[in-house]
mmCIF file of N, CA and C in Angstrom:
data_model
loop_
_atom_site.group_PDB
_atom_site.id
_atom_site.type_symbol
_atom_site.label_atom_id
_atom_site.label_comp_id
_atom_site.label_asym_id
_atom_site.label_seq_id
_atom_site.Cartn_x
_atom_site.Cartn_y
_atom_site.Cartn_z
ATOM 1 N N UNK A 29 -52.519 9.928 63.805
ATOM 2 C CA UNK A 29 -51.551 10.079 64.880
ATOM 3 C C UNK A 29 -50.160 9.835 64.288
ATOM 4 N N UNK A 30 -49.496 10.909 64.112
ATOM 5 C CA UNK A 30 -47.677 10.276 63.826
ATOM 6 C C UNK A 30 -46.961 10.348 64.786
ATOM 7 N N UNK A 31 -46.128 9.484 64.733
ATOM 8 C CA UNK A 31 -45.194 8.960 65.188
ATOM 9 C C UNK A 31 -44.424 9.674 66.825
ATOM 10 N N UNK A 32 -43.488 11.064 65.621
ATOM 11 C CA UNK A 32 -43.349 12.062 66.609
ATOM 12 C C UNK A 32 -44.550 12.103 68.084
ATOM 13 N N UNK A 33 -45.261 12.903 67.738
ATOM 14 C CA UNK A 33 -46.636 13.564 68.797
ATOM 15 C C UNK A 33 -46.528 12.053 69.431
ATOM 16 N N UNK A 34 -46.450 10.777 69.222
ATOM 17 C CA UNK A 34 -46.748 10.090 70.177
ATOM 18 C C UNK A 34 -45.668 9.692 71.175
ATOM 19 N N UNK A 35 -44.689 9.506 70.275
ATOM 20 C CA UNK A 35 -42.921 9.563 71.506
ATOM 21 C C UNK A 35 -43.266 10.638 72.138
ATOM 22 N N UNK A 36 -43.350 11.673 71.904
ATOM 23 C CA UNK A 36 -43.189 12.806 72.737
ATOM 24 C C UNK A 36 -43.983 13.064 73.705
ATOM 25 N N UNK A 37 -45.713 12.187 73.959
ATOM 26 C CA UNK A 37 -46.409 12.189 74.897
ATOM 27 C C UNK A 37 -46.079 11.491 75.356
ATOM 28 N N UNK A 38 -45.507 10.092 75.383
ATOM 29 C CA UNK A 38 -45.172 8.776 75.970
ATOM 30 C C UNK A 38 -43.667 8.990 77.183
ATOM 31 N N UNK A 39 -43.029 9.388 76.080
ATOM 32 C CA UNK A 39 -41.382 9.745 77.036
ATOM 33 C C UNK A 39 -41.365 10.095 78.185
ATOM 34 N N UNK A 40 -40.536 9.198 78.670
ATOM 35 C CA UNK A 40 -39.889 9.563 80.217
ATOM 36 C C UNK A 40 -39.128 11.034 80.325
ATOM 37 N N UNK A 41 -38.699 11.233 79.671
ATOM 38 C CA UNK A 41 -38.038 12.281 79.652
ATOM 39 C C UNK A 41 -38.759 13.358 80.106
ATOM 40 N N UNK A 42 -39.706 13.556 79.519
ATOM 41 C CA UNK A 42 -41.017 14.137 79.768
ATOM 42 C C UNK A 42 -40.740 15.137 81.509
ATOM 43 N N UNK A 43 -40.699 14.340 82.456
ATOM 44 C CA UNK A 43 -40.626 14.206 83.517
ATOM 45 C C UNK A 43 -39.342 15.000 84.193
ATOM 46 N N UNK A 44 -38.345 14.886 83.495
ATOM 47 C CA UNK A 44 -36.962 15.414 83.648
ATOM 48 C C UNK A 44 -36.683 17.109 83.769
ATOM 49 N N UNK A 45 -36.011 17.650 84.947
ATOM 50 C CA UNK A 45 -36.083 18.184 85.283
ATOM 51 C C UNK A 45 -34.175 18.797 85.495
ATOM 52 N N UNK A 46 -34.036 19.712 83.828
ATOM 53 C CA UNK A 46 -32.626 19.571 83.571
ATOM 54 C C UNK A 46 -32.212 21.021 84.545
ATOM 55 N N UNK A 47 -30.599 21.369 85.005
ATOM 56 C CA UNK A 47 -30.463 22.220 85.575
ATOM 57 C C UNK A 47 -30.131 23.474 84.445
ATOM 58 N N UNK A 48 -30.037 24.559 84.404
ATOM 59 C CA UNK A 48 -29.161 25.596 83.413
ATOM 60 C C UNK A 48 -27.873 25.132 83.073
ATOM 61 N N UNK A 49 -27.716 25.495 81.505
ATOM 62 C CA UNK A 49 -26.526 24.813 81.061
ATOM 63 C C UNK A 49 -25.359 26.209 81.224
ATOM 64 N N UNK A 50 -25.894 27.317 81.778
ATOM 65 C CA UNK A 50 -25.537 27.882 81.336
ATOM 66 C C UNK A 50 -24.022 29.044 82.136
ATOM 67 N N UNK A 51 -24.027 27.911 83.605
ATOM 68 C CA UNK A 51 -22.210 28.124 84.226
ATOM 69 C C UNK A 51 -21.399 27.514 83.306
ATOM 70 N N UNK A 52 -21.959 26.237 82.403
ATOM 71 C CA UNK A 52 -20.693 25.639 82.104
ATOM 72 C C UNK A 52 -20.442 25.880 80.702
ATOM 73 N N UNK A 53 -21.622 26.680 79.867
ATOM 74 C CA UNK A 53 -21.474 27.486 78.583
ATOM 75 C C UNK A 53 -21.027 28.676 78.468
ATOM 76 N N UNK A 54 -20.373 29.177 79.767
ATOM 77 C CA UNK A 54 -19.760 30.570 80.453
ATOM 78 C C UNK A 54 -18.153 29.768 80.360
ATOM 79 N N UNK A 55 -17.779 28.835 80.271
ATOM 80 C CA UNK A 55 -16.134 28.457 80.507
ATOM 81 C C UNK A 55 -15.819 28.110 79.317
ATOM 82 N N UNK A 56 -14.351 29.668 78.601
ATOM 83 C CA UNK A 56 -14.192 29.718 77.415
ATOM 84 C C UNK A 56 -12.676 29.766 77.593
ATOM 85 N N UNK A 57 -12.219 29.288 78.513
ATOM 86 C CA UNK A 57 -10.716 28.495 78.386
ATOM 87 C C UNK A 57 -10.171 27.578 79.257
ATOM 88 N N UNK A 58 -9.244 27.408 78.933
ATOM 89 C CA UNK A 58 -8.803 25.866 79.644
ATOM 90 C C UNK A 58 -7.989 26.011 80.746
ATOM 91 N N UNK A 59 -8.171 25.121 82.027
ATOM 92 C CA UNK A 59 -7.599 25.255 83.110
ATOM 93 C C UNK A 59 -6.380 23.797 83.220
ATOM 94 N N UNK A 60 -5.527 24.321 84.370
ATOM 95 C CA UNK A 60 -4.384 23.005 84.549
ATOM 96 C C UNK A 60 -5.596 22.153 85.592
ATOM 97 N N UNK A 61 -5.208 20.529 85.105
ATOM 98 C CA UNK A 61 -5.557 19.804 86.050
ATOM 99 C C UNK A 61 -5.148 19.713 87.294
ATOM 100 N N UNK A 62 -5.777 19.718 88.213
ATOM 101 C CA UNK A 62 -5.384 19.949 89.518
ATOM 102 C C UNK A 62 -4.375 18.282 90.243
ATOM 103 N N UNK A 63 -3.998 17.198 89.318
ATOM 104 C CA UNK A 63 -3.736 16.266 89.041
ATOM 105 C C UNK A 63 -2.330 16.406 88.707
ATOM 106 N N UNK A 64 -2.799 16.662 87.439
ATOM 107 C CA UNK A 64 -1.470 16.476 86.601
ATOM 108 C C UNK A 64 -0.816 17.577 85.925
ATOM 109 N N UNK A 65 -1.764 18.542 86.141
ATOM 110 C CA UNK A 65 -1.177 19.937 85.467
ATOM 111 C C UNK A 65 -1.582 19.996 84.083
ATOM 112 N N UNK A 66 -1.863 18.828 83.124
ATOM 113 C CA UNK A 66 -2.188 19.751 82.169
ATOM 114 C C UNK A 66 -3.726 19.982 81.475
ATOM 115 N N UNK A 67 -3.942 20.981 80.428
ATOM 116 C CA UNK A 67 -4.615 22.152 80.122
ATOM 117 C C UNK A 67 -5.745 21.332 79.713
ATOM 118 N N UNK A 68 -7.174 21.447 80.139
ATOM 119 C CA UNK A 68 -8.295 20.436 79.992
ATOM 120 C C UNK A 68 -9.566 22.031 80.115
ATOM 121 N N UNK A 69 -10.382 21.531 79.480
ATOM 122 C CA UNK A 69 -11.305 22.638 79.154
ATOM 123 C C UNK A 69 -12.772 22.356 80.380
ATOM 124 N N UNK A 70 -13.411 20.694 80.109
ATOM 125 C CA UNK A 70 -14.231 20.558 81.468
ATOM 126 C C UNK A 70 -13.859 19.361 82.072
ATOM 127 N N UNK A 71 -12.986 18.644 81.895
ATOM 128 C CA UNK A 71 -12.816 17.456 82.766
ATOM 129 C C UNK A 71 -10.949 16.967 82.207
ATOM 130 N N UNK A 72 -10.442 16.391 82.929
ATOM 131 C CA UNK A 72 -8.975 15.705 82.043
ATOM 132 C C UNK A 72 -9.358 14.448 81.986
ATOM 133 N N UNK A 73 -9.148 13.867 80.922
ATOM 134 C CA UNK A 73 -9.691 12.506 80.368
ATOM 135 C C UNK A 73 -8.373 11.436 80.918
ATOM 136 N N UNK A 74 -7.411 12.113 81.315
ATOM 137 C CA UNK A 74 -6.161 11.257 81.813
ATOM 138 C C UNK A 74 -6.102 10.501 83.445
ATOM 139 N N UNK A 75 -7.049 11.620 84.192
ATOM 140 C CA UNK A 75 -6.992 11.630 85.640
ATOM 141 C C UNK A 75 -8.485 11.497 86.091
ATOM 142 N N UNK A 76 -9.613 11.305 84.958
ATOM 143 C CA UNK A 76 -10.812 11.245 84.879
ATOM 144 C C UNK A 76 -11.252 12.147 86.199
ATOM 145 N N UNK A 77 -11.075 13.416 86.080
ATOM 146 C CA UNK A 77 -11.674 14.699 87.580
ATOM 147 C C UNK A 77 -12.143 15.567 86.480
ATOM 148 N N UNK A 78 -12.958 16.698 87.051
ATOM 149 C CA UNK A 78 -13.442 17.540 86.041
ATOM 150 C C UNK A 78 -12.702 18.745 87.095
ATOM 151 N N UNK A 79 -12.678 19.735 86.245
ATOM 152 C CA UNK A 79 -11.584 20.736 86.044
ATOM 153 C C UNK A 79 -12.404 21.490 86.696
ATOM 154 N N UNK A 80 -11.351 22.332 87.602
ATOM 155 C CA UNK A 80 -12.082 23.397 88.382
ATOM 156 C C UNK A 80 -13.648 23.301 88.809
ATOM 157 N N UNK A 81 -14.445 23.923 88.872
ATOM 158 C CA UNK A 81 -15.656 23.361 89.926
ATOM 159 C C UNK A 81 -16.828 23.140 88.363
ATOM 160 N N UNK A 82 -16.461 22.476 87.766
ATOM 161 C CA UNK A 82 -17.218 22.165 86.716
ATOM 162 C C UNK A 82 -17.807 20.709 87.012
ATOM 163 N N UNK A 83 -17.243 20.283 88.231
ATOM 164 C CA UNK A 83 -18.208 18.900 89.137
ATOM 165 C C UNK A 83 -19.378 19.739 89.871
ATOM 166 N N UNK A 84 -19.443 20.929 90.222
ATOM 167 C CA UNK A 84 -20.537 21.761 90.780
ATOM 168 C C UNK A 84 -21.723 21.563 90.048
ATOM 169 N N UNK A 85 -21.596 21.637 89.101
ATOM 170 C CA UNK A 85 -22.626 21.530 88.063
ATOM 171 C C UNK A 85 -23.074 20.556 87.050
ATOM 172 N N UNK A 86 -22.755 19.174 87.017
ATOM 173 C CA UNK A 86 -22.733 18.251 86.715
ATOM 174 C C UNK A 86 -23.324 17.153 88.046
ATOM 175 N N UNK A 87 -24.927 16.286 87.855
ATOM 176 C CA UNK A 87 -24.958 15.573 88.772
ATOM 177 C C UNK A 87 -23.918 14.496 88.513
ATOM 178 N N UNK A 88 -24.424 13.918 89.776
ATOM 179 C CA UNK A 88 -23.650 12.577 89.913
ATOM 180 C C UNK A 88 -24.909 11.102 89.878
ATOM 181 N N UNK A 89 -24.923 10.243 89.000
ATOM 182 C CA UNK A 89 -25.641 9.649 88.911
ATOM 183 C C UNK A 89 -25.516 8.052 89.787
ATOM 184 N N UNK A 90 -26.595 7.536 90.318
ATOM 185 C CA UNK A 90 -26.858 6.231 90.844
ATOM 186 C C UNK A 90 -27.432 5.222 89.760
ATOM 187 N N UNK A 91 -26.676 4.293 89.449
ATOM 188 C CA UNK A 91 -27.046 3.369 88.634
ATOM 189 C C UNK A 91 -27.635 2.287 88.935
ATOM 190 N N UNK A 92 -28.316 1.299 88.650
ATOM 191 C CA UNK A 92 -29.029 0.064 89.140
ATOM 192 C C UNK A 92 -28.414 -0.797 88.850
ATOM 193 N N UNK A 93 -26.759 -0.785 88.578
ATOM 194 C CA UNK A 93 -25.899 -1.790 87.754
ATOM 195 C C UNK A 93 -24.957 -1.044 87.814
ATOM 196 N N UNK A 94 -23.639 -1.753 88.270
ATOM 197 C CA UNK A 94 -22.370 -1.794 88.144
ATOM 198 C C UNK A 94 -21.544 -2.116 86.645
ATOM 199 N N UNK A 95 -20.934 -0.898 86.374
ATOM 200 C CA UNK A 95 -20.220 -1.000 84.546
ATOM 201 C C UNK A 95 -19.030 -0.743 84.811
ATOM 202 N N UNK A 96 -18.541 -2.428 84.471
ATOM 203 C CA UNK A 96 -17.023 -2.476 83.970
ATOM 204 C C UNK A 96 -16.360 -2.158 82.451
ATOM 205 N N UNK A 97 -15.686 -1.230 82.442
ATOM 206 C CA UNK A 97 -15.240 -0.879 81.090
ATOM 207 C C UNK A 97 -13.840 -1.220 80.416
ATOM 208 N N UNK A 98 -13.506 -2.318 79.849
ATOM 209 C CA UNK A 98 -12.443 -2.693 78.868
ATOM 210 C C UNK A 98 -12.097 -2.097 77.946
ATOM 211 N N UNK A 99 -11.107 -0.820 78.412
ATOM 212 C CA UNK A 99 -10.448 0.003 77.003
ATOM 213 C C UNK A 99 -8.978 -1.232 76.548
ATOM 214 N N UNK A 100 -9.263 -0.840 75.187
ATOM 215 C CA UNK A 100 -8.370 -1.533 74.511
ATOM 216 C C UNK A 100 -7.000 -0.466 74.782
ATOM 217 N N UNK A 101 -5.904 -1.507 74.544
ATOM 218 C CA UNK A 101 -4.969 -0.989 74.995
ATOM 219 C C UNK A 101 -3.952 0.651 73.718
ATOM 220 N N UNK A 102 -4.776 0.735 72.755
ATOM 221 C CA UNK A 102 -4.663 1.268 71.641
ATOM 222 C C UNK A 102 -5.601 2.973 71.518
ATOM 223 N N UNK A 103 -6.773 2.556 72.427
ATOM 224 C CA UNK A 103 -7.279 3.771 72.276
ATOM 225 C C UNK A 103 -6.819 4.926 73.096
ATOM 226 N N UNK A 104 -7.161 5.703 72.612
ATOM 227 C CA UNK A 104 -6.385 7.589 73.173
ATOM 228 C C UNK A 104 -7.410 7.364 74.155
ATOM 229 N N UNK A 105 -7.094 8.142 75.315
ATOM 230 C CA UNK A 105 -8.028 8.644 76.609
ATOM 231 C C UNK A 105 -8.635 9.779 75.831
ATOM 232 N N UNK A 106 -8.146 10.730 74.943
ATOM 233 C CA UNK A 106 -9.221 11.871 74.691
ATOM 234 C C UNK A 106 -10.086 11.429 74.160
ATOM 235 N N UNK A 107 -9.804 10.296 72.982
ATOM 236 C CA UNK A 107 -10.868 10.061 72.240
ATOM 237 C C UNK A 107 -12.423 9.075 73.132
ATOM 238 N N UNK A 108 -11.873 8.468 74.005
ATOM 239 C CA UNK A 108 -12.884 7.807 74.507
ATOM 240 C C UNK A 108 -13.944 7.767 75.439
ATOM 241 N N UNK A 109 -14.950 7.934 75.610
ATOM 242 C CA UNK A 109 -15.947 8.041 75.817
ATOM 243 C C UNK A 109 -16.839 7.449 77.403
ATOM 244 N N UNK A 110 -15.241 6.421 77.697
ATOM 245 C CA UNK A 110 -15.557 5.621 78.927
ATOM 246 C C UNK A 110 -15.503 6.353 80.015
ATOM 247 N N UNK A 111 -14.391 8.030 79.715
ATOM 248 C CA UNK A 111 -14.210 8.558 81.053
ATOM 249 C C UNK A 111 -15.619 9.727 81.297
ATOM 250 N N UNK A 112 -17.041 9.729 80.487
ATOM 251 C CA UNK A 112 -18.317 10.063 80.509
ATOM 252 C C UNK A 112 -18.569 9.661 81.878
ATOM 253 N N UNK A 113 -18.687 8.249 81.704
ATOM 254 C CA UNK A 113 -19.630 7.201 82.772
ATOM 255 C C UNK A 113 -18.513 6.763 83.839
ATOM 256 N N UNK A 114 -17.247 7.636 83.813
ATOM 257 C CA UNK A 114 -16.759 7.681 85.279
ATOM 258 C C UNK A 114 -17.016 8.540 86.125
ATOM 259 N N UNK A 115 -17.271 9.866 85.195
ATOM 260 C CA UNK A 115 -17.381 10.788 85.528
ATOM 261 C C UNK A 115 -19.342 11.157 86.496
ATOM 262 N N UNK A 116 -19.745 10.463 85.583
ATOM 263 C CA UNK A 116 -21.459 10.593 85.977
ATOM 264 C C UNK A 116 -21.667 9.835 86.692
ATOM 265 N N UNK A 117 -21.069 8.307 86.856
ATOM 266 C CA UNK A 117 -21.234 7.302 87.772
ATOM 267 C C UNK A 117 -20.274 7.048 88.246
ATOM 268 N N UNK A 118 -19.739 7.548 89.501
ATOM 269 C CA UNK A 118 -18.172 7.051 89.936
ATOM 270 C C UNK A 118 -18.175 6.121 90.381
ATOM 271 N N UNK A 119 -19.728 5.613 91.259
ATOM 272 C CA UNK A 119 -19.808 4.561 92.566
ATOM 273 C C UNK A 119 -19.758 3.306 91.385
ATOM 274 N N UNK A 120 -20.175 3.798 90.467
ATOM 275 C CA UNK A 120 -20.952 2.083 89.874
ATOM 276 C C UNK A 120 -19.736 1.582 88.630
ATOM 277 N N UNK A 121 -18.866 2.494 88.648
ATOM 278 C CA UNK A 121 -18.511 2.416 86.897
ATOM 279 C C UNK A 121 -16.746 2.441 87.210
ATOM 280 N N UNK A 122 -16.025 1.081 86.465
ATOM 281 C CA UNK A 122 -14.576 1.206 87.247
ATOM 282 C C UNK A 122 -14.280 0.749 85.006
ATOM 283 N N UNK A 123 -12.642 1.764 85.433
ATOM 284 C CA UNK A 123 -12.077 1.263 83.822
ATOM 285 C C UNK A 123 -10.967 0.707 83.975
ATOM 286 N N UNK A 124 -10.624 -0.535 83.310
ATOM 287 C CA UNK A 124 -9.694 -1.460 82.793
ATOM 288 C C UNK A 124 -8.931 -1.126 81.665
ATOM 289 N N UNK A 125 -7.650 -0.283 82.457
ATOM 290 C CA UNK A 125 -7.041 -0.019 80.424
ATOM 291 C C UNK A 125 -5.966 -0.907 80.545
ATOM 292 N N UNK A 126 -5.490 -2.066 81.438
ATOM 293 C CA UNK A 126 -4.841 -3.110 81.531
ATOM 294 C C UNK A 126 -5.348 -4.155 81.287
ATOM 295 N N UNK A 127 -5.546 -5.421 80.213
ATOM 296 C CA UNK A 127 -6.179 -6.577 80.392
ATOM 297 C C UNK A 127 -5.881 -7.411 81.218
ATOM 298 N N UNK A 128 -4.870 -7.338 81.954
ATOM 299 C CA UNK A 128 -4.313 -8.342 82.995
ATOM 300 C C UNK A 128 -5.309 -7.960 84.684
ATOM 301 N N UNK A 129 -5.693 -6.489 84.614
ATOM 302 C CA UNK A 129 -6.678 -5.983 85.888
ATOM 303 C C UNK A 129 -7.862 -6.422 85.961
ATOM 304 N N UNK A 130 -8.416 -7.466 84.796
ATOM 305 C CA UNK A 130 -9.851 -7.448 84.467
ATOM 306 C C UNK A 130 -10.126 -9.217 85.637
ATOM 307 N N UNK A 131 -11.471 -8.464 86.436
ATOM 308 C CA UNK A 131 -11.118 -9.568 86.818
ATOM 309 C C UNK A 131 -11.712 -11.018 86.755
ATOM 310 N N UNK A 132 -12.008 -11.818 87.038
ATOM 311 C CA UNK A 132 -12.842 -13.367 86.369
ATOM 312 C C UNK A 132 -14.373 -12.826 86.511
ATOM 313 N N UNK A 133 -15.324 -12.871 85.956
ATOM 314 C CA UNK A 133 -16.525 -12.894 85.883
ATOM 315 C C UNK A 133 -17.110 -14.285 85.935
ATOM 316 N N UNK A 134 -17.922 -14.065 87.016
ATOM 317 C CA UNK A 134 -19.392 -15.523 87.162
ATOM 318 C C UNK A 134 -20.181 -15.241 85.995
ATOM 319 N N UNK A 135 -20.885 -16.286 85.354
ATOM 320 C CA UNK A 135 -22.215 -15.778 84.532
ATOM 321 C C UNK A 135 -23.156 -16.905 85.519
#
């Protein structure tokens, strides 16, 4: 038995039930943000919205946990990765690019 063949019977994924990729592999230029105006291809990483109806086709996910995200005050919005999980989780997922907004945590 290797390895592979057995992840691949085991996986959840298994189960998953993806939509066609293939409205949003059809969009081959860039639109103004309906925000801020400028030129973003599927989402603006500035105003965290996705561009023209490219939220049509993208679920929206429910999380079992609330994610607070601490961008450092140094990183680019294009480069980062936090406005993903705003975008997929809006209800659950808030970003901090101020350290002074963050607020006291209980443990």
């Amino acid at each position: 038995m290797d390895i592979a063949t057995t992840t691949s019977e085991n996986s959840h994924f298994n189960q998953l039930q993806l939509a066609s990729f293939e409205p949003i592999k059809k969009i081959k230029k860039r639109f103004n943000c309906k925000l801020c105006g400028r030129k973003r291809m599927y989402f603006c990483y500035n105003c965290r919205v996705y561009i023209e109806n490219v939220g049509d086709y993208v679920p929206k996910v429910k999380l079992p946990f609330n994610v607070d995200i601490i961008k450092h005050r140094l990183e680019r919005d294009g480069k980062s990765t936090a406005v993903h999980a705003v975008l997929l989780a809006p209800e659950q997922t808030k970003i901090f690019d101020n350290f002074v907004d963050v607020p006291e945590y209980e443990l």
